[in-house]
Amino acid sequence: MKLLTHNLLSSHVPGLRPGGGFPLRIELGRPSELPPEPSPGYEADEEFLRRLHHVLLEVEVLEGSLQCPDSGRRFPISRGVPNLLLSEDEA
Amino acid sequence: VGCDRSKNLVDICGEKHFQAFVCDALSVPIRSGSCDACISIAVIHHFSTAERRLATIRELARLLRPGGTALIYVWAMEQEYKNQKSKYLKEKNGSKNKEKEMNTGTAQRPLNDQGPDNCSQDSAWSNQLLNDFKDESCGAMPVADFRLPVHTNRTSFHSQDLLVPWHLKGCTKKKKESIDTVVVPGGSKELQELSPVFHRYYHVFSEGELEAVCRSLDCVKVQKSYYDQGNWCVILEKL
């Protein structure tokens, strides 16, 4: 799962407040390589853009999980594939 | 990004380094209005009630940004249209031994190495009680002994709701025999196993049906509606 894909995903656990499912928290062992916020004028900052491109499109989460920010429900990622199926009782 | 309800199929996408995830078409875990375009190919015809089919289209529309477009393909009841047989029907004329069976509803160019060898199927009525297909939410009359016909592959459809057989790959011509041991010349014994057949539910769409379902939603506009090789198709625009 690329970070760009993660950017589109939202938790769909029923009963969340609007926007309560986004963004899903990626759980991994590694800390982030990017600053939390882009600094002003980042569009011109080549070095930053390269790092951003790398993280968005060249890094893949292979094993880990995605956690719904509001409900805490975890969705597993295995072999690069997130499984966001809800169980019968949840849906 | 792609998604499907089958984890095993999505894993194959992952192996090929495509971006894909597992989810149900009735509840897609993607933010509303975040897609420029969506496609739903041979999916909606697997949903067993009109209500659920409408719900999948509504969900598809939710994902689109205003002005975004969706393409939907579903299997058509009419496999012969304007005097032309679809490829699905035509391929019956090929050698039976080499015939590949389409697993999906779209009878497009044959998929390489996909699908099992075609073996003879019965056009029988299934005696399954379809408790699963009762739509409990609308509190309707209970459907007691409701039977779905089992389709004979590569023939025309006689019913809009049916089960289509799918033979697991790797079967041989001998698969119709029972599980008794068979003595073959030379004295060696071979165990002939029955190859599993799965029955997959389809609701094949009649002319105009898909378009009508889409028109019942006021968040989308039908841009185009057409027939393509045994499929009914629509292009929708999110308003």
mmCIF file of C-alpha atoms in Angstrom:
data_model
loop_
_atom_site.group_PDB
_atom_site.id
_atom_site.type_symbol
_atom_site.label_atom_id
_atom_site.label_comp_id
_atom_site.label_asym_id
_atom_site.label_seq_id
_atom_site.Cartn_x
_atom_site.Cartn_y
_atom_site.Cartn_z
ATOM 1 C CA MET A 1 0.000 0.000 0.000
ATOM 2 C CA LYS A 2 1.470 3.302 -1.110
ATOM 3 C CA LEU A 3 0.955 6.412 0.943
ATOM 4 C CA LEU A 4 -0.967 7.920 -1.942
ATOM 5 C CA THR A 5 -3.457 5.044 -1.693
ATOM 6 C CA HIS A 6 -3.668 5.526 2.056
ATOM 7 C CA ASN A 7 -4.613 9.145 1.365
ATOM 8 C CA LEU A 8 -7.846 8.003 -0.301
ATOM 9 C CA LEU A 9 -8.875 5.499 2.352
ATOM 10 C CA SER A 10 -11.273 6.217 5.160
ATOM 11 C CA SER A 11 -12.665 4.023 7.923
ATOM 12 C CA HIS A 12 -16.249 2.956 7.192
ATOM 13 C CA VAL A 13 -17.141 1.597 10.621
ATOM 14 C CA PRO A 14 -20.840 2.418 11.010
ATOM 15 C CA GLY A 15 -21.878 5.212 13.325
ATOM 16 C CA LEU A 16 -18.835 7.448 13.073
ATOM 17 C CA ARG A 17 -19.187 11.210 13.115
ATOM 18 C CA PRO A 18 -18.613 12.808 9.691
ATOM 19 C CA GLY A 19 -14.890 12.742 8.936
ATOM 20 C CA GLY A 20 -14.281 10.565 11.967
ATOM 21 C CA GLY A 21 -12.805 7.813 9.861
ATOM 22 C CA PHE A 22 -10.030 9.810 8.287
ATOM 23 C CA PRO A 23 -7.110 9.651 8.245
ATOM 24 C CA LEU A 24 -6.436 6.046 9.201
ATOM 25 C CA ARG A 25 -3.418 5.782 11.427
ATOM 26 C CA ILE A 26 -0.634 3.674 9.913
ATOM 27 C CA GLU A 27 0.958 1.431 12.474
ATOM 28 C CA LEU A 28 4.543 0.459 11.752
ATOM 29 C CA GLY A 29 7.822 0.209 13.561
ATOM 30 C CA ARG A 30 9.464 3.050 11.642
ATOM 31 C CA PRO A 31 9.196 6.734 12.430
ATOM 32 C CA SER A 32 8.199 9.189 9.735
ATOM 33 C CA GLU A 33 10.945 10.626 7.550
ATOM 34 C CA LEU A 34 9.079 13.814 6.826
ATOM 35 C CA PRO A 35 8.312 16.886 8.882
ATOM 36 C CA PRO A 36 4.672 16.983 10.082
ATOM 37 C CA GLU A 37 3.769 20.027 8.011
ATOM 38 C CA PRO A 38 5.165 21.270 4.704
ATOM 39 C CA SER A 39 7.083 24.504 5.250
ATOM 40 C CA PRO A 40 5.956 27.588 3.295
ATOM 41 C CA GLY A 41 7.326 27.696 -0.262
ATOM 42 C CA TYR A 42 7.683 23.921 -0.390
ATOM 43 C CA GLU A 43 6.703 23.936 -4.075
ATOM 44 C CA ALA A 44 10.112 25.364 -4.932
ATOM 45 C CA ASP A 45 12.041 23.186 -2.540
ATOM 46 C CA GLU A 46 13.417 20.445 -4.840
ATOM 47 C CA GLU A 47 14.922 18.428 -2.059
ATOM 48 C CA PHE A 48 11.686 18.398 -0.078
ATOM 49 C CA LEU A 49 9.681 17.514 -3.186
ATOM 50 C CA ARG A 50 11.952 14.565 -3.875
ATOM 51 C CA ARG A 51 11.460 13.286 -0.354
ATOM 52 C CA LEU A 52 7.717 13.829 -0.578
ATOM 53 C CA HIS A 53 7.516 11.994 -3.895
ATOM 54 C CA HIS A 54 9.539 9.171 -2.448
ATOM 55 C CA VAL A 55 7.310 8.759 0.568
ATOM 56 C CA LEU A 56 4.055 9.101 -1.394
ATOM 57 C CA LEU A 57 4.870 6.882 -4.319
ATOM 58 C CA GLU A 58 7.969 4.844 -3.640
ATOM 59 C CA VAL A 59 7.398 3.523 -0.139
ATOM 60 C CA GLU A 60 4.996 0.655 0.391
ATOM 61 C CA VAL A 61 3.564 -0.617 3.629
ATOM 62 C CA LEU A 62 3.795 -4.403 3.380
ATOM 63 C CA GLU A 63 2.819 -5.498 6.878
ATOM 64 C CA GLY A 64 1.075 -3.470 9.521
ATOM 65 C CA SER A 65 -2.371 -2.124 10.202
ATOM 66 C CA LEU A 66 -4.599 0.882 9.695
ATOM 67 C CA GLN A 67 -6.379 2.189 12.754
ATOM 68 C CA CYS A 68 -9.661 4.081 12.637
ATOM 69 C CA PRO A 69 -9.060 7.352 14.476
ATOM 70 C CA ASP A 70 -12.477 7.483 16.158
ATOM 71 C CA SER A 71 -13.408 3.867 16.804
ATOM 72 C CA GLY A 72 -9.920 2.410 17.176
ATOM 73 C CA ARG A 73 -10.868 -0.498 14.959
ATOM 74 C CA ARG A 74 -7.808 -1.929 13.224
ATOM 75 C CA PHE A 75 -7.687 -3.095 9.624
ATOM 76 C CA PRO A 76 -4.786 -5.396 8.775
ATOM 77 C CA ILE A 77 -2.325 -4.879 5.931
ATOM 78 C CA SER A 78 -0.627 -8.031 4.733
ATOM 79 C CA ARG A 79 1.635 -8.457 1.685
ATOM 80 C CA GLY A 80 0.941 -4.878 0.790
ATOM 81 C CA VAL A 81 -2.831 -5.399 0.706
ATOM 82 C CA PRO A 82 -5.109 -3.686 3.235
ATOM 83 C CA ASN A 83 -8.233 -5.646 4.184
ATOM 84 C CA LEU A 84 -11.051 -3.251 4.968
ATOM 85 C CA LEU A 85 -13.890 -5.777 5.042
ATOM 86 C CA LEU A 86 -16.209 -5.322 7.978
ATOM 87 C CA SER A 87 -17.562 -8.407 9.697
ATOM 88 C CA GLU A 88 -21.237 -9.405 9.399
ATOM 89 C CA ASP A 89 -22.114 -7.920 12.797
ATOM 90 C CA GLU A 90 -20.288 -4.665 12.168
ATOM 91 C CA ALA A 91 -21.766 -3.755 8.788
ATOM 92 C CA VAL B 1 -6.590 1.769 -7.011
ATOM 93 C CA GLY B 2 -8.648 -1.410 -7.234
ATOM 94 C CA CYS B 3 -10.814 -3.284 -4.813
ATOM 95 C CA ASP B 4 -12.713 -6.561 -4.617
ATOM 96 C CA ARG B 5 -14.491 -8.601 -2.009
ATOM 97 C CA SER B 6 -12.272 -11.607 -2.587
ATOM 98 C CA LYS B 7 -9.066 -11.417 -0.532
ATOM 99 C CA ASN B 8 -7.450 -14.088 -2.684
ATOM 100 C CA LEU B 9 -8.064 -12.180 -5.877
ATOM 101 C CA VAL B 10 -6.829 -8.936 -4.344
ATOM 102 C CA ASP B 11 -3.686 -10.716 -3.137
ATOM 103 C CA ILE B 12 -2.947 -11.584 -6.754
ATOM 104 C CA CYS B 13 -3.154 -7.858 -7.568
ATOM 105 C CA GLY B 14 -0.736 -7.221 -4.732
ATOM 106 C CA GLU B 15 1.711 -9.790 -6.115
ATOM 107 C CA LYS B 16 1.658 -7.899 -9.395
ATOM 108 C CA HIS B 17 2.401 -4.667 -7.515
ATOM 109 C CA PHE B 18 -0.946 -3.037 -8.198
ATOM 110 C CA GLN B 19 -2.558 -0.882 -5.542
ATOM 111 C CA ALA B 20 -5.613 -2.795 -4.313
ATOM 112 C CA PHE B 21 -7.572 -3.487 -1.141
ATOM 113 C CA VAL B 22 -10.326 -5.775 0.080
ATOM 114 C CA CYS B 23 -13.782 -4.393 0.694
ATOM 115 C CA ASP B 24 -17.480 -4.799 0.007
ATOM 116 C CA ALA B 25 -19.049 -2.815 -2.840
ATOM 117 C CA LEU B 26 -21.846 -1.756 -0.504
ATOM 118 C CA SER B 27 -19.403 -0.011 1.809
ATOM 119 C CA VAL B 28 -16.278 1.251 0.074
ATOM 120 C CA PRO B 29 -13.729 2.702 2.484
ATOM 121 C CA ILE B 30 -12.872 5.680 0.317
ATOM 122 C CA ARG B 31 -13.589 9.291 1.133
ATOM 123 C CA SER B 32 -16.646 10.746 -0.559
ATOM 124 C CA GLY B 33 -16.017 12.837 -3.628
ATOM 125 C CA SER B 34 -12.390 11.798 -3.953
ATOM 126 C CA CYS B 35 -12.491 10.051 -7.327
ATOM 127 C CA ASP B 36 -12.322 11.563 -10.795
ATOM 128 C CA ALA B 37 -13.516 8.289 -12.275
ATOM 129 C CA CYS B 38 -14.671 4.849 -11.167
ATOM 130 C CA ILE B 39 -15.366 1.640 -12.979
ATOM 131 C CA SER B 40 -17.578 -1.234 -11.908
ATOM 132 C CA ILE B 41 -17.109 -4.130 -14.278
ATOM 133 C CA ALA B 42 -19.106 -7.315 -13.816
ATOM 134 C CA VAL B 43 -19.839 -6.608 -10.162
ATOM 135 C CA ILE B 44 -23.369 -5.337 -9.717
ATOM 136 C CA HIS B 45 -24.931 -8.355 -11.394
ATOM 137 C CA HIS B 46 -23.840 -10.486 -8.440
ATOM 138 C CA PHE B 47 -26.119 -8.693 -6.003
ATOM 139 C CA SER B 48 -29.291 -10.573 -5.312
ATOM 140 C CA THR B 49 -31.910 -7.862 -4.819
ATOM 141 C CA ALA B 50 -32.845 -4.696 -6.655
ATOM 142 C CA GLU B 51 -32.319 -2.797 -3.421
ATOM 143 C CA ARG B 52 -28.735 -3.998 -3.058
ATOM 144 C CA ARG B 53 -27.966 -3.347 -6.726
ATOM 145 C CA LEU B 54 -29.210 0.222 -6.338
ATOM 146 C CA ALA B 55 -27.171 0.593 -3.155
ATOM 147 C CA THR B 56 -23.939 -0.361 -4.927
ATOM 148 C CA ILE B 57 -24.582 2.262 -7.609
ATOM 149 C CA ARG B 58 -25.344 4.825 -4.943
ATOM 150 C CA GLU B 59 -22.085 3.948 -3.207
ATOM 151 C CA LEU B 60 -20.197 4.256 -6.493
ATOM 152 C CA ALA B 61 -21.713 7.705 -7.018
ATOM 153 C CA ARG B 62 -20.703 8.759 -3.510
ATOM 154 C CA LEU B 63 -17.035 8.248 -4.369
ATOM 155 C CA LEU B 64 -17.158 10.604 -7.362
ATOM 156 C CA ARG B 65 -16.396 14.290 -7.218
ATOM 157 C CA PRO B 66 -18.918 16.554 -8.992
ATOM 158 C CA GLY B 67 -18.299 16.092 -12.725
ATOM 159 C CA GLY B 68 -16.590 12.770 -12.124
ATOM 160 C CA THR B 69 -17.679 9.802 -14.233
ATOM 161 C CA ALA B 70 -18.425 6.141 -13.665
ATOM 162 C CA LEU B 71 -18.500 3.218 -16.092
ATOM 163 C CA ILE B 72 -20.674 0.234 -15.242
ATOM 164 C CA TYR B 73 -20.774 -3.097 -17.088
ATOM 165 C CA VAL B 74 -23.245 -5.850 -16.229
ATOM 166 C CA TRP B 75 -24.128 -9.109 -17.930
ATOM 167 C CA ALA B 76 -27.106 -8.831 -20.274
ATOM 168 C CA MET B 77 -30.063 -11.174 -20.409
ATOM 169 C CA GLU B 78 -29.985 -10.643 -24.162
ATOM 170 C CA GLN B 79 -26.914 -12.532 -25.339
ATOM 171 C CA GLU B 80 -28.071 -12.104 -28.902
ATOM 172 C CA TYR B 81 -28.757 -8.531 -29.878
ATOM 173 C CA LYS B 82 -29.554 -7.009 -33.265
ATOM 174 C CA ASN B 83 -29.114 -10.441 -34.793
ATOM 175 C CA GLN B 84 -25.574 -10.689 -33.521
ATOM 176 C CA LYS B 85 -24.614 -13.347 -31.014
ATOM 177 C CA SER B 86 -22.238 -12.273 -28.275
ATOM 178 C CA LYS B 87 -18.778 -13.829 -28.012
ATOM 179 C CA TYR B 88 -20.022 -15.698 -24.957
ATOM 180 C CA LEU B 89 -22.490 -17.598 -27.134
ATOM 181 C CA LYS B 90 -20.241 -17.866 -30.164
ATOM 182 C CA GLU B 91 -17.421 -19.564 -28.302
ATOM 183 C CA LYS B 92 -19.653 -22.595 -27.756
ATOM 184 C CA ASN B 93 -18.881 -23.540 -31.322
ATOM 185 C CA GLY B 94 -15.202 -24.128 -30.581
ATOM 186 C CA SER B 95 -13.738 -27.528 -29.701
ATOM 187 C CA LYS B 96 -15.339 -28.668 -26.462
ATOM 188 C CA ASN B 97 -12.093 -29.962 -25.014
ATOM 189 C CA LYS B 98 -10.275 -26.710 -25.356
ATOM 190 C CA GLU B 99 -13.099 -24.378 -24.503
ATOM 191 C CA LYS B 100 -12.340 -21.937 -21.751
ATOM 192 C CA GLU B 101 -15.087 -20.920 -19.437
ATOM 193 C CA MET B 102 -15.577 -17.262 -18.675
ATOM 194 C CA ASN B 103 -15.609 -16.692 -14.958
ATOM 195 C CA THR B 104 -16.672 -13.116 -15.163
ATOM 196 C CA GLY B 105 -19.875 -11.719 -16.452
ATOM 197 C CA THR B 106 -18.229 -9.792 -19.226
ATOM 198 C CA ALA B 107 -17.816 -11.912 -22.301
ATOM 199 C CA GLN B 108 -15.003 -9.868 -23.774
ATOM 200 C CA ARG B 109 -11.751 -11.054 -25.264
ATOM 201 C CA PRO B 110 -11.021 -14.472 -23.754
ATOM 202 C CA LEU B 111 -8.797 -14.315 -20.709
ATOM 203 C CA ASN B 112 -5.516 -16.189 -21.165
ATOM 204 C CA ASP B 113 -5.222 -19.285 -19.043
ATOM 205 C CA GLN B 114 -8.181 -18.167 -17.025
ATOM 206 C CA GLY B 115 -10.951 -20.447 -16.165
ATOM 207 C CA PRO B 116 -11.263 -24.180 -16.092
ATOM 208 C CA ASP B 117 -11.816 -26.450 -19.023
ATOM 209 C CA ASN B 118 -15.409 -26.528 -19.967
ATOM 210 C CA CYS B 119 -17.129 -29.694 -18.984
ATOM 211 C CA SER B 120 -20.708 -30.595 -19.558
ATOM 212 C CA GLN B 121 -23.157 -29.046 -17.176
ATOM 213 C CA ASP B 122 -26.749 -29.844 -16.500
ATOM 214 C CA SER B 123 -29.396 -27.309 -17.080
ATOM 215 C CA ALA B 124 -31.084 -28.324 -13.884
ATOM 216 C CA TRP B 125 -33.161 -26.506 -11.371
ATOM 217 C CA SER B 126 -31.340 -26.046 -8.138
ATOM 218 C CA ASN B 127 -33.214 -27.200 -5.095
ATOM 219 C CA GLN B 128 -31.410 -24.811 -2.827
ATOM 220 C CA LEU B 129 -33.568 -22.939 -0.447
ATOM 221 C CA LEU B 130 -32.533 -19.384 -0.826
ATOM 222 C CA ASN B 131 -32.870 -18.130 2.709
ATOM 223 C CA ASP B 132 -29.945 -15.838 2.116
ATOM 224 C CA PHE B 133 -31.762 -14.051 -0.654
ATOM 225 C CA LYS B 134 -34.765 -13.129 1.392
ATOM 226 C CA ASP B 135 -34.620 -9.414 1.793
ATOM 227 C CA GLU B 136 -35.351 -9.168 5.477
ATOM 228 C CA SER B 137 -35.035 -5.457 5.677
ATOM 229 C CA CYS B 138 -38.187 -4.739 3.727
ATOM 230 C CA GLY B 139 -40.215 -7.145 5.857
ATOM 231 C CA ALA B 140 -41.642 -8.674 2.730
ATOM 232 C CA MET B 141 -43.502 -11.933 2.394
ATOM 233 C CA PRO B 142 -41.225 -14.827 3.170
ATOM 234 C CA VAL B 143 -40.121 -16.591 0.018
ATOM 235 C CA ALA B 144 -40.423 -20.252 0.781
ATOM 236 C CA ASP B 145 -39.184 -22.859 -1.641
ATOM 237 C CA PHE B 146 -37.688 -20.428 -4.194
ATOM 238 C CA ARG B 147 -35.487 -22.171 -6.734
ATOM 239 C CA LEU B 148 -32.875 -20.670 -8.984
ATOM 240 C CA PRO B 149 -32.198 -22.290 -12.323
ATOM 241 C CA VAL B 150 -28.687 -23.530 -12.938
ATOM 242 C CA HIS B 151 -27.451 -22.137 -16.213
ATOM 243 C CA THR B 152 -25.889 -24.117 -19.025
ATOM 244 C CA ASN B 153 -22.808 -22.178 -19.971
ATOM 245 C CA ARG B 154 -22.603 -20.693 -23.429
ATOM 246 C CA THR B 155 -26.354 -20.754 -23.952
ATOM 247 C CA SER B 156 -28.962 -18.014 -23.831
ATOM 248 C CA PHE B 157 -30.444 -16.963 -20.527
ATOM 249 C CA HIS B 158 -33.996 -18.019 -19.769
ATOM 250 C CA SER B 159 -34.267 -16.342 -16.417
ATOM 251 C CA GLN B 160 -32.925 -13.110 -15.019
ATOM 252 C CA ASP B 161 -31.940 -14.669 -11.717
ATOM 253 C CA LEU B 162 -29.799 -17.754 -11.946
ATOM 254 C CA LEU B 163 -26.772 -19.698 -10.840
ATOM 255 C CA VAL B 164 -23.864 -20.080 -13.241
ATOM 256 C CA PRO B 165 -21.585 -23.075 -12.731
ATOM 257 C CA TRP B 166 -17.887 -22.523 -12.319
ATOM 258 C CA HIS B 167 -15.508 -25.448 -12.409
ATOM 259 C CA LEU B 168 -12.319 -25.165 -10.409
ATOM 260 C CA LYS B 169 -9.296 -25.209 -12.699
ATOM 261 C CA GLY B 170 -7.374 -28.423 -13.211
ATOM 262 C CA CYS B 171 -10.258 -30.729 -13.921
ATOM 263 C CA THR B 172 -9.957 -33.320 -16.643
ATOM 264 C CA LYS B 173 -12.519 -34.825 -18.953
ATOM 265 C CA LYS B 174 -12.937 -37.690 -16.510
ATOM 266 C CA LYS B 175 -14.206 -35.485 -13.727
ATOM 267 C CA LYS B 176 -17.815 -36.482 -13.993
ATOM 268 C CA GLU B 177 -17.052 -39.924 -12.615
ATOM 269 C CA SER B 178 -17.645 -40.770 -9.022
ATOM 270 C CA ILE B 179 -15.084 -41.103 -6.283
ATOM 271 C CA ASP B 180 -14.704 -44.871 -6.621
ATOM 272 C CA THR B 181 -11.306 -46.221 -7.451
ATOM 273 C CA VAL B 182 -11.055 -47.191 -11.061
ATOM 274 C CA VAL B 183 -8.905 -49.991 -12.316
ATOM 275 C CA VAL B 184 -7.185 -49.060 -15.536
ATOM 276 C CA PRO B 185 -5.345 -51.357 -17.922
ATOM 277 C CA GLY B 186 -1.985 -52.385 -16.576
ATOM 278 C CA GLY B 187 -3.251 -53.016 -13.108
ATOM 279 C CA SER B 188 -2.671 -49.595 -11.636
ATOM 280 C CA LYS B 189 -5.441 -47.912 -9.768
ATOM 281 C CA GLU B 190 -6.359 -44.301 -10.177
ATOM 282 C CA LEU B 191 -8.485 -42.293 -7.881
ATOM 283 C CA GLN B 192 -10.886 -40.247 -9.907
ATOM 284 C CA GLU B 193 -12.019 -37.275 -7.955
ATOM 285 C CA LEU B 194 -15.006 -35.151 -8.570
ATOM 286 C CA SER B 195 -13.809 -31.673 -9.381
ATOM 287 C CA PRO B 196 -15.620 -29.014 -7.386
ATOM 288 C CA VAL B 197 -18.301 -26.985 -9.097
ATOM 289 C CA PHE B 198 -19.317 -23.672 -7.635
ATOM 290 C CA HIS B 199 -22.598 -22.012 -8.415
ATOM 291 C CA ARG B 200 -22.355 -18.268 -8.644
ATOM 292 C CA TYR B 201 -25.421 -16.105 -8.412
ATOM 293 C CA TYR B 202 -26.163 -13.677 -11.226
ATOM 294 C CA HIS B 203 -28.975 -11.279 -11.921
ATOM 295 C CA VAL B 204 -28.664 -10.640 -15.653
ATOM 296 C CA PHE B 205 -30.030 -7.293 -16.727
ATOM 297 C CA SER B 206 -32.704 -6.760 -19.337
ATOM 298 C CA GLU B 207 -32.590 -3.934 -21.879
ATOM 299 C CA GLY B 208 -33.028 -0.582 -20.198
ATOM 300 C CA GLU B 209 -32.914 -1.987 -16.676
ATOM 301 C CA LEU B 210 -29.472 -0.709 -15.705
ATOM 302 C CA GLU B 211 -30.228 2.689 -17.153
ATOM 303 C CA ALA B 212 -33.523 2.870 -15.252
ATOM 304 C CA VAL B 213 -31.852 2.004 -11.949
ATOM 305 C CA CYS B 214 -29.255 4.737 -12.531
ATOM 306 C CA ARG B 215 -31.919 7.279 -13.471
ATOM 307 C CA SER B 216 -33.653 6.691 -10.165
ATOM 308 C CA LEU B 217 -30.686 8.381 -8.453
ATOM 309 C CA ASP B 218 -30.719 12.161 -8.585
ATOM 310 C CA CYS B 219 -27.039 12.589 -7.822
ATOM 311 C CA VAL B 220 -25.980 11.252 -11.218
ATOM 312 C CA LYS B 221 -26.844 11.784 -14.869
ATOM 313 C CA VAL B 222 -26.744 9.016 -17.470
ATOM 314 C CA GLN B 223 -24.318 10.225 -20.130
ATOM 315 C CA LYS B 224 -24.311 7.128 -22.277
ATOM 316 C CA SER B 225 -26.073 3.807 -22.335
ATOM 317 C CA TYR B 226 -25.141 0.966 -24.699
ATOM 318 C CA TYR B 227 -24.751 -2.748 -25.387
ATOM 319 C CA ASP B 228 -21.328 -4.321 -25.722
ATOM 320 C CA GLN B 229 -20.705 -8.018 -26.369
ATOM 321 C CA GLY B 230 -23.403 -9.404 -24.128
ATOM 322 C CA ASN B 231 -23.230 -6.594 -21.570
ATOM 323 C CA TRP B 232 -25.383 -3.616 -20.751
ATOM 324 C CA CYS B 233 -23.270 -0.558 -20.031
ATOM 325 C CA VAL B 234 -23.734 2.953 -18.697
ATOM 326 C CA ILE B 235 -21.554 5.970 -18.250
ATOM 327 C CA LEU B 236 -22.693 8.167 -15.378
ATOM 328 C CA GLU B 237 -21.722 11.681 -14.434
ATOM 329 C CA LYS B 238 -21.885 12.898 -10.845
ATOM 330 C CA LEU B 239 -23.924 16.046 -10.552
#
